[in-house]
C-alpha cells in the first residue's frame, strides 16, 4: 500500500482530516457563490436541466476544495445535493484542465449499486452530454471485473483517470461490517484505482467503526462535515412516526395496510408516492404479494425491487416508480434502494422491518424529505426486534436521540422569491 490514498496510519493518533469545516463556521464568513467557479456553460445546464439556481451550504463549503483539485470528504444530510459536489468538479476539469486529451477518460464515479450509477450517469449526461462518455460510472464489482478478469477488454479505459469519486463511501469500502476492519475486497478495489488521482468521497452518515476504517484509508483529506455533532444528522423537514406493537407477521401486514389506508384518507397525504423498506428479498416478496392482493393495490399499483430480480425488471420497476406515479406509486424494496436514489415524488417512507442501525435508518428515511421538501418516515417496531437483529423497544431511544441537521437553503427554478 504505497502513496495516497492507501497509506495505513503509523499510529492511531494520525489525524482524520487536515481541515474541518462545519456549516456554522462557513456561514460566519460565507464563501462566494461556488457555482461561479464552474463556468457559464455548466451553470446554464444546471438551471435549464435540473432547475438548480444557486449552490446550497454543502456545495458552497466543498466545491472550492474540489475545484482546486484537492481531496475532499463530504458528510452531509441525505438529499442535500452531494452528487453535484463531485459531478461539477469532474465535468469542469474535463472541459478545462484535461481538455487537451479529449479522447481520454478523465474520471470514475464508484457507488454501491447499478441503479445509483445509472442515476448519476443520467444527471451527468443532462449537464454535459459531450463530456459524459469520458466518465466511468461503476460499482466496485464492475471495477474489479474490468481490471482483473483476463477476458475483460475494459482495463485500458482506466489509464487516463485523474479524478475518483466514491459516493456512499462507507457502503462501498466498509460494506455491512460493523467493525473497523477494512474488508479485503475494499483493499483490492483501492489498489486497482489510481494513487495519483484526486479523490472526492461522500456519504450522509458514518458510524464510529466506519469512521475509524476510513481514517486508516484516507489519513489526509479535507473533511467537510455538516453540523458540529454526529447526532445532528436528521433532515430537518423529515417527520418521524413510530408504531410500536407486538404480534406475528400477519399482524404486522395488517398494521402496514392500516398505515397506508390512513395516509390515503388524509387529504394532505393522499396520492403521495411511498417506499416500503424490508430487510430481506423474501420480505420484499412477502409484502409485495400481500399488497397486490390488498384493496389498496388499485390506488398504489405496487412494484417490487430487489437484488434477485433480473436487471431489466429492476430498471423498469424503478423507472416507472420514479417517473410515472400513475403507473406505480409504491415501491417495496430493501437495502438496494436505500442509498442515493433520488425520487423527488416520494413523501412517505415506511420501514416495515426495524433498521439494523442508525446509519440504515438515516439512509432509508432519507429517500424522502429531499432538497428542502417535506416527508414522513414511519417506523414499524415489533416487540423483540431492534438494532442488529435482537434487542427491545428500548434500543429505539437511539433514534429518538438523533437531532436535526441544519436547515439548508434550496432555491429551485420556479420558486417564488
Ligand atoms: N443547490 C441546489 N438547489 C436546489 N436543488 C438542488 C441543489 N443541489 C441539489 N439539488 C437537488 O436536490 C436533490 C437531492 O440531491 P442529491 O441526490 O445529490 O442528494 P444527496 O445529498 O446525494 O443525497 P443522498 O445522501 O441520499 O445520496 C436532487 O433532486 C437535486 O437536483
Short mmCIF file of C-alpha atoms and ligand atoms in Angstrom, two decimals:
data_model
loop_
_atom_site.label_atom_id
_atom_site.label_comp_id
_atom_site.label_asym_id
_atom_site.label_seq_id
_atom_site.Cartn_x
_atom_site.Cartn_y
_atom_site.Cartn_z
CA UNK A 1 0.00 0.00 0.00
CA UNK A 2 2.03 2.92 -1.21
CA UNK A 3 1.20 6.56 -1.76
CA UNK A 4 -2.08 8.33 -1.37
CA UNK A 5 -4.76 7.29 -0.60
CA UNK A 6 -3.68 3.92 0.69
CA UNK A 7 -1.36 4.95 3.47
CA UNK A 8 -2.02 2.92 6.58
CA UNK A 9 -1.58 5.23 9.56
CA UNK A 10 1.63 4.65 11.53
CA UNK A 11 -0.32 5.07 14.74
CA UNK A 12 -3.88 5.64 15.84
CA UNK A 13 -3.03 9.27 16.56
CA UNK A 14 -2.97 10.20 12.86
CA UNK A 15 -5.49 12.95 12.25
CA UNK A 16 -8.52 12.03 10.16
CA UNK A 17 -8.63 15.29 8.31
CA UNK A 18 -6.45 18.23 7.56
CA UNK A 19 -9.26 20.78 7.72
CA UNK A 20 -12.68 20.63 9.24
CA UNK A 21 -15.37 22.97 8.04
CA UNK A 22 -18.69 22.87 9.81
CA UNK A 23 -21.50 24.79 8.23
CA UNK A 24 -21.85 27.03 11.25
CA UNK A 25 -18.29 28.24 10.67
CA UNK A 26 -18.87 28.62 6.97
CA UNK A 27 -21.97 30.72 7.46
CA UNK A 28 -19.99 33.04 9.76
CA UNK A 29 -17.80 34.02 6.80
CA UNK A 30 -19.62 32.92 3.66
CA UNK A 31 -17.77 31.72 0.58
CA UNK A 32 -18.53 33.49 -2.66
CA UNK A 33 -21.09 31.68 -4.80
CA UNK A 34 -19.26 28.42 -5.58
CA UNK A 35 -21.13 28.00 -8.88
CA UNK A 36 -19.11 30.97 -10.18
CA UNK A 37 -16.17 28.56 -10.31
CA UNK A 38 -17.78 26.10 -12.72
CA UNK A 39 -18.19 28.34 -15.73
CA UNK A 40 -21.22 29.66 -17.56
CA UNK A 41 -21.93 26.58 -19.65
CA UNK A 42 -22.33 24.26 -16.66
CA UNK A 43 -24.27 26.91 -14.75
CA UNK A 44 -26.65 27.20 -17.67
CA UNK A 45 -27.19 23.42 -17.79
CA UNK A 46 -27.74 23.32 -14.05
CA UNK A 47 -30.58 25.79 -14.23
CA UNK A 48 -32.11 24.58 -17.51
CA UNK A 49 -31.79 20.82 -16.95
CA UNK A 50 -32.06 20.45 -13.18
CA UNK A 51 -33.70 23.72 -12.14
CA UNK A 52 -30.78 24.34 -9.76
CA UNK A 53 -30.05 28.06 -9.50
CA UNK A 54 -27.77 28.58 -6.50
CA UNK A 55 -25.41 26.41 -4.51
CA UNK A 56 -26.53 25.47 -1.02
CA UNK A 57 -24.28 25.43 2.05
CA UNK A 58 -22.97 21.90 1.38
CA UNK A 59 -21.92 22.83 -2.13
CA UNK A 60 -20.55 26.22 -1.12
CA UNK A 61 -18.39 24.55 1.54
CA UNK A 62 -17.00 21.72 -0.54
CA UNK A 63 -16.78 22.89 -4.15
CA UNK A 64 -13.89 25.34 -3.59
CA UNK A 65 -11.68 22.46 -2.37
CA UNK A 66 -12.79 20.06 -5.08
CA UNK A 67 -12.43 22.66 -7.84
CA UNK A 68 -8.84 23.30 -6.75
CA UNK A 69 -8.12 19.61 -7.26
CA UNK A 70 -7.88 18.83 -3.53
CA UNK A 71 -9.07 15.62 -1.92
CA UNK A 72 -12.40 16.13 -0.20
CA UNK A 73 -14.67 14.06 2.01
CA UNK A 74 -18.22 15.48 2.22
CA UNK A 75 -20.50 14.23 5.01
CA UNK A 76 -23.90 15.90 4.89
CA UNK A 77 -27.58 15.04 5.32
CA UNK A 78 -29.47 12.93 2.77
CA UNK A 79 -30.93 14.85 -0.16
CA UNK A 80 -28.53 17.75 0.35
CA UNK A 81 -27.11 17.75 -3.19
CA UNK A 82 -23.85 15.86 -2.63
CA UNK A 83 -24.00 14.46 -6.18
CA UNK A 84 -23.12 17.88 -7.56
CA UNK A 85 -20.13 18.11 -5.21
CA UNK A 86 -18.37 15.53 -7.35
CA UNK A 87 -20.08 15.77 -10.75
CA UNK A 88 -19.46 19.51 -11.14
CA UNK A 89 -15.68 19.36 -10.46
CA UNK A 90 -15.38 16.30 -12.71
CA UNK A 91 -17.22 17.90 -15.63
CA UNK A 92 -15.47 21.23 -15.15
CA UNK A 93 -11.99 19.66 -15.12
CA UNK A 94 -12.79 17.53 -18.18
CA UNK A 95 -13.76 20.67 -20.03
CA UNK A 96 -10.79 22.75 -18.87
CA UNK A 97 -7.80 21.18 -17.10
CA UNK A 98 -7.98 17.91 -19.08
CA UNK A 99 -9.33 19.41 -22.30
CA UNK A 100 -6.08 18.69 -24.17
CA UNK A 101 -6.79 14.93 -24.25
CA UNK A 102 -10.46 14.84 -25.23
CA UNK A 103 -10.39 11.21 -26.33
CA UNK A 104 -9.19 10.01 -22.93
CA UNK A 105 -11.28 9.10 -19.94
CA UNK A 106 -10.76 11.50 -17.10
CA UNK A 107 -12.76 10.31 -14.14
CA UNK A 108 -14.57 7.46 -12.46
CA UNK A 109 -17.56 7.52 -10.13
CA UNK A 110 -17.87 4.44 -7.93
CA UNK A 111 -21.04 3.69 -5.98
CA UNK A 112 -22.72 0.71 -4.32
CA UNK A 113 -25.48 -0.14 -6.83
CA UNK A 114 -26.05 -0.21 -10.58
CA UNK A 115 -29.25 1.81 -10.04
CA UNK A 116 -27.36 4.65 -8.38
CA UNK A 117 -24.68 4.63 -11.07
CA UNK A 118 -27.38 4.85 -13.77
CA UNK A 119 -28.91 7.82 -11.94
CA UNK A 120 -25.56 9.65 -11.75
CA UNK A 121 -24.84 8.92 -15.42
CA UNK A 122 -28.24 10.38 -16.39
CA UNK A 123 -27.57 13.57 -14.40
CA UNK A 124 -24.07 13.98 -15.85
CA UNK A 125 -25.49 13.44 -19.33
CA UNK A 126 -28.05 16.19 -18.79
CA UNK A 127 -25.35 18.55 -17.54
CA UNK A 128 -22.72 17.84 -20.18
CA UNK A 129 -23.79 15.45 -22.97
CA UNK A 130 -20.48 15.76 -24.80
CA UNK A 131 -18.32 15.05 -21.75
CA UNK A 132 -20.20 12.28 -20.04
CA UNK A 133 -18.63 9.48 -22.07
CA UNK A 134 -15.28 10.42 -20.54
CA UNK A 135 -16.54 9.39 -17.11
CA UNK A 136 -16.94 5.80 -15.92
CA UNK A 137 -19.83 5.00 -13.57
CA UNK A 138 -19.14 1.66 -11.89
CA UNK A 139 -19.98 -0.48 -8.91
CA UNK A 140 -16.98 -1.97 -7.03
CA UNK A 141 -17.74 -5.38 -8.52
CA UNK A 142 -17.63 -3.91 -12.04
CA UNK A 143 -14.25 -2.22 -11.40
CA UNK A 144 -12.78 -5.47 -10.13
CA UNK A 145 -14.22 -7.41 -13.08
CA UNK A 146 -12.91 -4.82 -15.58
CA UNK A 147 -9.41 -4.78 -14.17
CA UNK A 148 -8.89 -8.33 -13.03
CA UNK A 149 -10.75 -10.54 -15.45
CA UNK A 150 -8.44 -11.90 -18.17
CA UNK A 151 -11.40 -11.77 -20.57
CA UNK A 152 -12.15 -8.11 -19.97
CA UNK A 153 -11.19 -5.60 -22.63
CA UNK A 154 -12.05 -2.63 -20.43
CA UNK A 155 -8.78 -2.31 -18.47
CA UNK A 156 -7.18 0.18 -20.88
CA UNK A 157 -10.06 2.61 -20.27
CA UNK A 158 -8.85 3.23 -16.72
CA UNK A 159 -5.45 4.61 -17.77
CA UNK A 160 -6.42 8.27 -18.03
CA UNK A 161 -8.33 8.55 -14.76
CA UNK A 162 -7.41 11.65 -12.81
CA UNK A 163 -10.44 12.06 -10.55
CA UNK A 164 -12.02 9.29 -8.47
CA UNK A 165 -15.37 9.98 -6.79
CA UNK A 166 -16.61 7.37 -4.32
CA UNK A 167 -20.25 8.02 -3.48
CA UNK A 168 -21.73 6.35 -0.38
CA UNK A 169 -18.13 5.64 0.54
CA UNK A 170 -18.96 3.74 3.73
CA UNK A 171 -21.19 1.32 1.81
CA UNK A 172 -18.55 0.93 -0.92
CA UNK A 173 -15.49 0.45 1.30
CA UNK A 174 -16.78 -0.71 4.68
CA UNK A 175 -19.62 -2.93 3.44
CA UNK A 176 -22.02 -4.21 6.04
CA UNK A 177 -19.28 -4.75 8.58
CA UNK A 178 -19.99 -3.20 11.95
CA UNK A 179 -16.32 -3.22 12.94
CA UNK A 180 -13.44 -1.05 11.81
CA UNK A 181 -11.63 -3.73 9.81
CA UNK A 182 -11.41 -2.79 6.16
CA UNK A 183 -12.65 -5.76 4.09
CA UNK A 184 -10.11 -7.41 1.74
CA UNK A 185 -12.31 -6.62 -1.24
CA UNK A 186 -12.06 -2.89 -0.46
CA UNK A 187 -8.28 -3.01 -0.26
CA UNK A 188 -8.34 -4.81 -3.60
CA UNK A 189 -10.62 -2.14 -5.09
CA UNK A 190 -8.49 0.75 -3.84
CA UNK A 191 -5.34 -0.88 -5.11
CA UNK A 192 -6.88 -1.04 -8.57
CA UNK A 193 -7.78 2.66 -8.55
CA UNK A 194 -5.02 5.18 -9.33
CA UNK A 195 -2.90 6.52 -6.44
CA UNK A 196 -2.16 9.83 -8.09
CA UNK A 197 -5.74 10.93 -8.66
CA UNK A 198 -7.91 13.48 -6.88
CA UNK A 199 -10.33 11.71 -4.52
CA UNK A 200 -13.82 13.03 -3.68
CA UNK A 201 -15.73 10.96 -1.12
CA UNK A 202 -19.33 11.44 0.01
CA UNK A 203 -21.84 9.97 2.43
CA UNK A 204 -24.72 11.12 4.64
CA UNK A 205 -23.70 9.37 7.84
CA UNK A 206 -20.74 7.47 9.27
CA UNK A 207 -20.89 5.24 12.30
CA UNK A 208 -17.90 5.12 14.64
CA UNK A 209 -16.41 1.91 13.21
CA UNK A 210 -16.62 3.17 9.66
CA UNK A 211 -15.09 6.49 10.67
CA UNK A 212 -12.13 4.56 12.05
CA UNK A 213 -11.81 2.38 8.96
CA UNK A 214 -11.89 5.35 6.59
CA UNK A 215 -9.48 7.21 8.84
CA UNK A 216 -6.97 4.43 8.15
CA UNK A 217 -7.52 4.56 4.40
CA UNK A 218 -7.57 8.35 3.96
CA UNK A 219 -5.49 9.91 6.72
CA UNK A 220 -5.03 13.20 4.88
CA UNK A 221 -8.21 14.56 3.39
CA UNK A 222 -10.22 17.77 3.67
CA UNK A 223 -13.33 16.77 5.53
CA UNK A 224 -16.44 18.90 5.12
CA UNK A 225 -18.85 17.75 7.80
CA UNK A 226 -22.26 19.23 8.32
CA UNK A 227 -23.10 20.43 11.82
CA UNK A 228 -20.94 20.03 14.88
CA UNK A 229 -22.33 16.84 16.37
CA UNK A 230 -22.51 13.33 14.95
CA UNK A 231 -26.06 13.19 16.39
CA UNK A 232 -27.19 16.12 14.21
CA UNK A 233 -27.92 14.14 11.11
CA UNK A 234 -31.65 14.04 10.50
CA UNK A 235 -33.13 16.08 7.71
CA UNK A 236 -34.99 18.97 9.39
CA UNK A 237 -38.02 18.66 7.07
CA UNK A 238 -38.45 14.96 7.90
CA UNK A 239 -41.35 13.98 10.18
CA UNK A 240 -40.89 10.75 12.18
CA UNK A 241 -43.62 8.33 13.29
CA UNK A 242 -43.04 5.18 15.35
CA UNK A 243 -45.68 2.46 15.59
CA UNK A 244 -44.97 0.03 18.42
CA UNK A 245 -46.82 -3.27 18.51
CA UNK A 246 -46.48 -6.93 19.40
CA UNK A 247 -47.69 -9.85 17.32
CA UNK A 248 -46.73 -12.02 14.36
CA UNK A 249 -46.12 -11.19 10.70
CA UNK A 250 -49.78 -11.19 9.71
CA UNK A 251 -50.44 -8.61 12.43
CA UNK A 252 -47.56 -6.60 11.01
CA UNK A 253 -49.00 -6.74 7.49
CA UNK A 254 -52.40 -5.61 8.81
CA UNK A 255 -50.65 -2.74 10.56
CA UNK A 256 -48.91 -1.78 7.32
CA UNK A 257 -52.19 -1.81 5.42
CA UNK A 258 -53.84 0.42 8.03
CA UNK A 259 -50.92 2.90 7.88
CA UNK A 260 -51.22 3.12 4.09
CA UNK A 261 -55.01 3.44 4.28
CA UNK A 262 -54.73 6.21 6.88
CA UNK A 263 -52.29 8.11 4.67
CA UNK A 264 -54.68 7.79 1.73
CA UNK A 265 -57.60 9.02 3.86
CA UNK A 266 -55.64 12.12 4.87
CA UNK A 267 -56.31 14.85 2.29
CA UNK A 268 -52.84 16.27 2.93
CA UNK A 269 -51.12 12.96 2.19
CA UNK A 270 -53.39 11.19 -0.31
CA UNK A 271 -51.83 10.42 -3.68
CA UNK A 272 -48.24 10.53 -2.42
CA UNK A 273 -45.54 8.15 -3.64
CA UNK A 274 -44.31 5.76 -0.97
CA UNK A 275 -41.32 3.45 -0.48
CA UNK A 276 -41.53 0.47 1.87
CA UNK A 277 -38.21 -0.95 3.09
CA UNK A 278 -37.86 -4.58 4.20
CA UNK A 279 -34.70 -6.23 5.45
CA UNK A 280 -34.54 -9.15 3.02
CA UNK A 281 -35.55 -10.13 -0.53
CA UNK A 282 -38.04 -12.65 0.87
CA UNK A 283 -39.50 -9.83 2.99
CA UNK A 284 -39.93 -7.76 -0.18
CA UNK A 285 -41.71 -10.66 -1.91
CA UNK A 286 -44.00 -11.20 1.09
CA UNK A 287 -45.02 -7.55 1.45
CA UNK A 288 -45.38 -7.03 -2.29
CA UNK A 289 -47.61 -10.04 -2.81
CA UNK A 290 -49.71 -9.04 0.22
CA UNK A 291 -50.22 -5.52 -1.16
CA UNK A 292 -51.00 -6.78 -4.65
CA UNK A 293 -53.96 -8.65 -3.16
CA UNK A 294 -55.00 -5.76 -0.93
CA UNK A 295 -57.84 -3.39 -1.86
CA UNK A 296 -55.15 -0.67 -1.83
CA UNK A 297 -53.47 -2.25 -4.84
CA UNK A 298 -55.58 -0.28 -7.31
CA UNK A 299 -54.61 3.07 -5.80
CA UNK A 300 -50.91 2.33 -5.29
CA UNK A 301 -50.06 -0.11 -8.11
CA UNK A 302 -47.21 -1.58 -6.01
CA UNK A 303 -43.97 -2.75 -7.64
CA UNK A 304 -41.02 -4.57 -6.12
CA UNK A 305 -37.27 -4.08 -6.45
CA UNK A 306 -34.69 -6.50 -5.07
CA UNK A 307 -31.33 -7.99 -5.98
CA UNK A 308 -32.63 -11.36 -7.14
CA UNK A 309 -34.68 -9.75 -9.93
CA UNK A 310 -33.31 -9.58 -13.48
CA UNK A 311 -31.53 -6.29 -14.26
CA UNK A 312 -34.11 -5.16 -16.86
CA UNK A 313 -37.01 -5.84 -14.47
CA UNK A 314 -35.18 -3.87 -11.78
CA UNK A 315 -34.68 -0.87 -14.00
CA UNK A 316 -38.26 -1.00 -15.37
CA UNK A 317 -39.73 -1.02 -11.86
CA UNK A 318 -37.53 1.85 -10.72
CA UNK A 319 -38.08 3.93 -13.82
CA UNK A 320 -41.91 3.57 -13.60
CA UNK A 321 -41.80 4.48 -9.94
CA UNK A 322 -39.52 7.47 -10.46
CA UNK A 323 -41.23 8.92 -13.48
CA UNK A 324 -44.81 7.75 -13.70
CA UNK A 325 -46.91 7.84 -10.49
CA UNK A 326 -49.99 6.80 -12.46
CA UNK A 327 -48.29 3.53 -13.32
CA UNK A 328 -46.75 2.97 -9.89
CA UNK A 329 -46.58 4.99 -6.70
CA UNK A 330 -45.48 2.37 -4.24
CA UNK A 331 -42.13 0.58 -4.30
CA UNK A 332 -41.40 -2.35 -1.98
CA UNK A 333 -37.67 -2.81 -1.68
CA UNK A 334 -34.65 -3.35 0.59
CA UNK A 335 -31.10 -2.06 1.03
CA UNK A 336 -30.59 -1.89 -2.76
CA UNK A 337 -32.69 1.30 -2.88
CA UNK A 338 -31.51 2.77 0.43
CA UNK A 339 -28.51 4.65 -0.87
CA UNK A 340 -28.51 7.74 -3.02
CA UNK A 341 -31.64 7.17 -5.08
CA UNK A 342 -33.39 10.47 -5.72
CA UNK A 343 -37.15 10.07 -6.25
CA UNK A 344 -38.48 13.60 -5.71
CA UNK A 345 -42.14 12.45 -5.65
CA UNK A 346 -41.66 10.30 -2.55
CA UNK A 347 -43.27 11.86 0.52
CA UNK A 348 -43.58 8.74 2.68
CA UNK A 349 -41.06 6.05 3.64
CA UNK A 350 -42.27 3.07 5.66
CA UNK A 351 -39.67 0.96 7.46
CA UNK A 352 -41.51 -2.38 7.58
CA UNK A 353 -38.53 -4.00 9.32
CA UNK A 354 -36.56 -2.30 12.03
CA UNK A 355 -33.34 -0.96 10.54
CA UNK A 356 -30.12 -2.64 11.70
CA UNK A 357 -28.54 0.56 12.99
CA UNK A 358 -28.72 4.36 12.91
CA UNK A 359 -26.98 4.53 9.53
CA UNK A 360 -29.52 2.22 7.91
CA UNK A 361 -32.33 4.31 9.42
CA UNK A 362 -30.84 7.59 8.18
CA UNK A 363 -30.27 6.39 4.61
CA UNK A 364 -33.65 4.66 4.24
CA UNK A 365 -35.60 7.52 5.81
CA UNK A 366 -33.60 9.87 3.59
CA UNK A 367 -35.38 8.70 0.42
CA UNK A 368 -37.97 11.32 1.34
CA UNK A 369 -37.73 14.94 2.55
CA UNK A 370 -35.08 15.72 -0.05
CA UNK A 371 -33.92 19.09 -1.33
CA UNK A 372 -35.89 21.00 1.29
CA UNK A 373 -39.19 19.15 0.66
CA UNK A 374 -41.32 17.68 3.46
CA UNK A 375 -41.61 13.96 4.06
CA UNK A 376 -42.60 11.38 6.66
CA UNK A 377 -40.83 8.24 7.81
CA UNK A 378 -42.98 5.64 9.55
CA UNK A 379 -41.10 3.00 11.50
CA UNK A 380 -42.87 -0.22 12.44
CA UNK A 381 -41.41 -1.52 15.69
CA UNK A 382 -42.32 -5.07 16.54
CA UNK A 383 -41.66 -6.36 20.07
CA UNK A 384 -38.38 -8.30 20.27
CA UNK A 385 -36.72 -6.64 17.28
CA UNK A 386 -34.16 -3.88 17.28
CA UNK A 387 -30.73 -2.91 16.12
CA UNK A 388 -28.50 -5.74 14.94
CA UNK A 389 -31.35 -8.21 14.88
CA UNK A 390 -32.09 -8.53 18.60
CA UNK A 391 -32.97 -6.26 21.44
CA UNK A 392 -36.05 -4.44 22.51
CA UNK A 393 -38.08 -1.30 22.07
CA UNK A 394 -35.55 0.43 24.33
CA UNK A 395 -32.97 0.49 21.55
CA UNK A 396 -35.15 2.90 19.63
CA UNK A 397 -34.06 5.53 22.08
CA UNK A 398 -31.01 5.88 19.83
CA UNK A 399 -33.28 7.01 17.02
CA UNK A 400 -35.23 9.36 19.26
CA UNK A 401 -31.93 10.91 20.39
CA UNK A 402 -30.98 11.93 16.85
CA UNK A 403 -31.17 15.62 16.19
CA UNK A 404 -31.94 17.70 13.15
CA UNK A 405 -29.09 18.77 10.92
CA UNK A 406 -29.02 22.46 9.97
CA UNK A 407 -31.70 23.58 7.53
CA UNK A 408 -30.27 24.06 4.05
CA UNK A 409 -31.23 26.63 1.50
CA UNK A 410 -32.59 25.21 -1.77
CA UNK A 411 -33.69 27.61 -4.45
CA UNK A 412 -35.21 25.94 -7.48
CA UNK A 413 -36.32 27.38 -10.81
CA UNK A 414 -39.98 28.38 -10.49
CA UNK A 415 -39.75 29.13 -6.73
CA UNK A 416 -41.26 32.45 -5.73
CA UNK A 417 -38.61 34.87 -4.48
N1 LIG B 1 -28.33 23.86 -4.93
C1 LIG B 1 -29.45 23.19 -5.15
N2 LIG B 1 -30.63 23.84 -5.24
C2 LIG B 1 -31.79 23.16 -5.46
N3 LIG B 1 -31.85 21.80 -5.61
C3 LIG B 1 -30.72 21.10 -5.53
C4 LIG B 1 -29.45 21.76 -5.31
N4 LIG B 1 -28.49 20.81 -5.28
C5 LIG B 1 -29.10 19.62 -5.49
N5 LIG B 1 -30.44 19.79 -5.64
C6 LIG B 1 -31.44 18.73 -5.83
O1 LIG B 1 -31.53 18.03 -4.60
C7 LIG B 1 -31.90 16.67 -4.84
C8 LIG B 1 -31.03 15.76 -3.98
O2 LIG B 1 -29.69 15.83 -4.43
P1 LIG B 1 -28.71 14.57 -4.32
O3 LIG B 1 -29.36 13.35 -4.88
O4 LIG B 1 -27.41 14.98 -4.87
O5 LIG B 1 -28.62 14.41 -2.73
P2 LIG B 1 -27.53 13.60 -1.87
O6 LIG B 1 -27.01 14.53 -0.85
O7 LIG B 1 -26.56 12.92 -2.76
O8 LIG B 1 -28.49 12.54 -1.16
P3 LIG B 1 -28.12 11.07 -0.56
O9 LIG B 1 -27.37 11.29 0.71
O10 LIG B 1 -29.45 10.45 -0.34
O11 LIG B 1 -27.31 10.37 -1.59
C9 LIG B 1 -31.76 16.44 -6.34
O12 LIG B 1 -33.05 16.35 -6.90
C10 LIG B 1 -31.02 17.66 -6.84
O13 LIG B 1 -31.38 18.04 -8.16
#
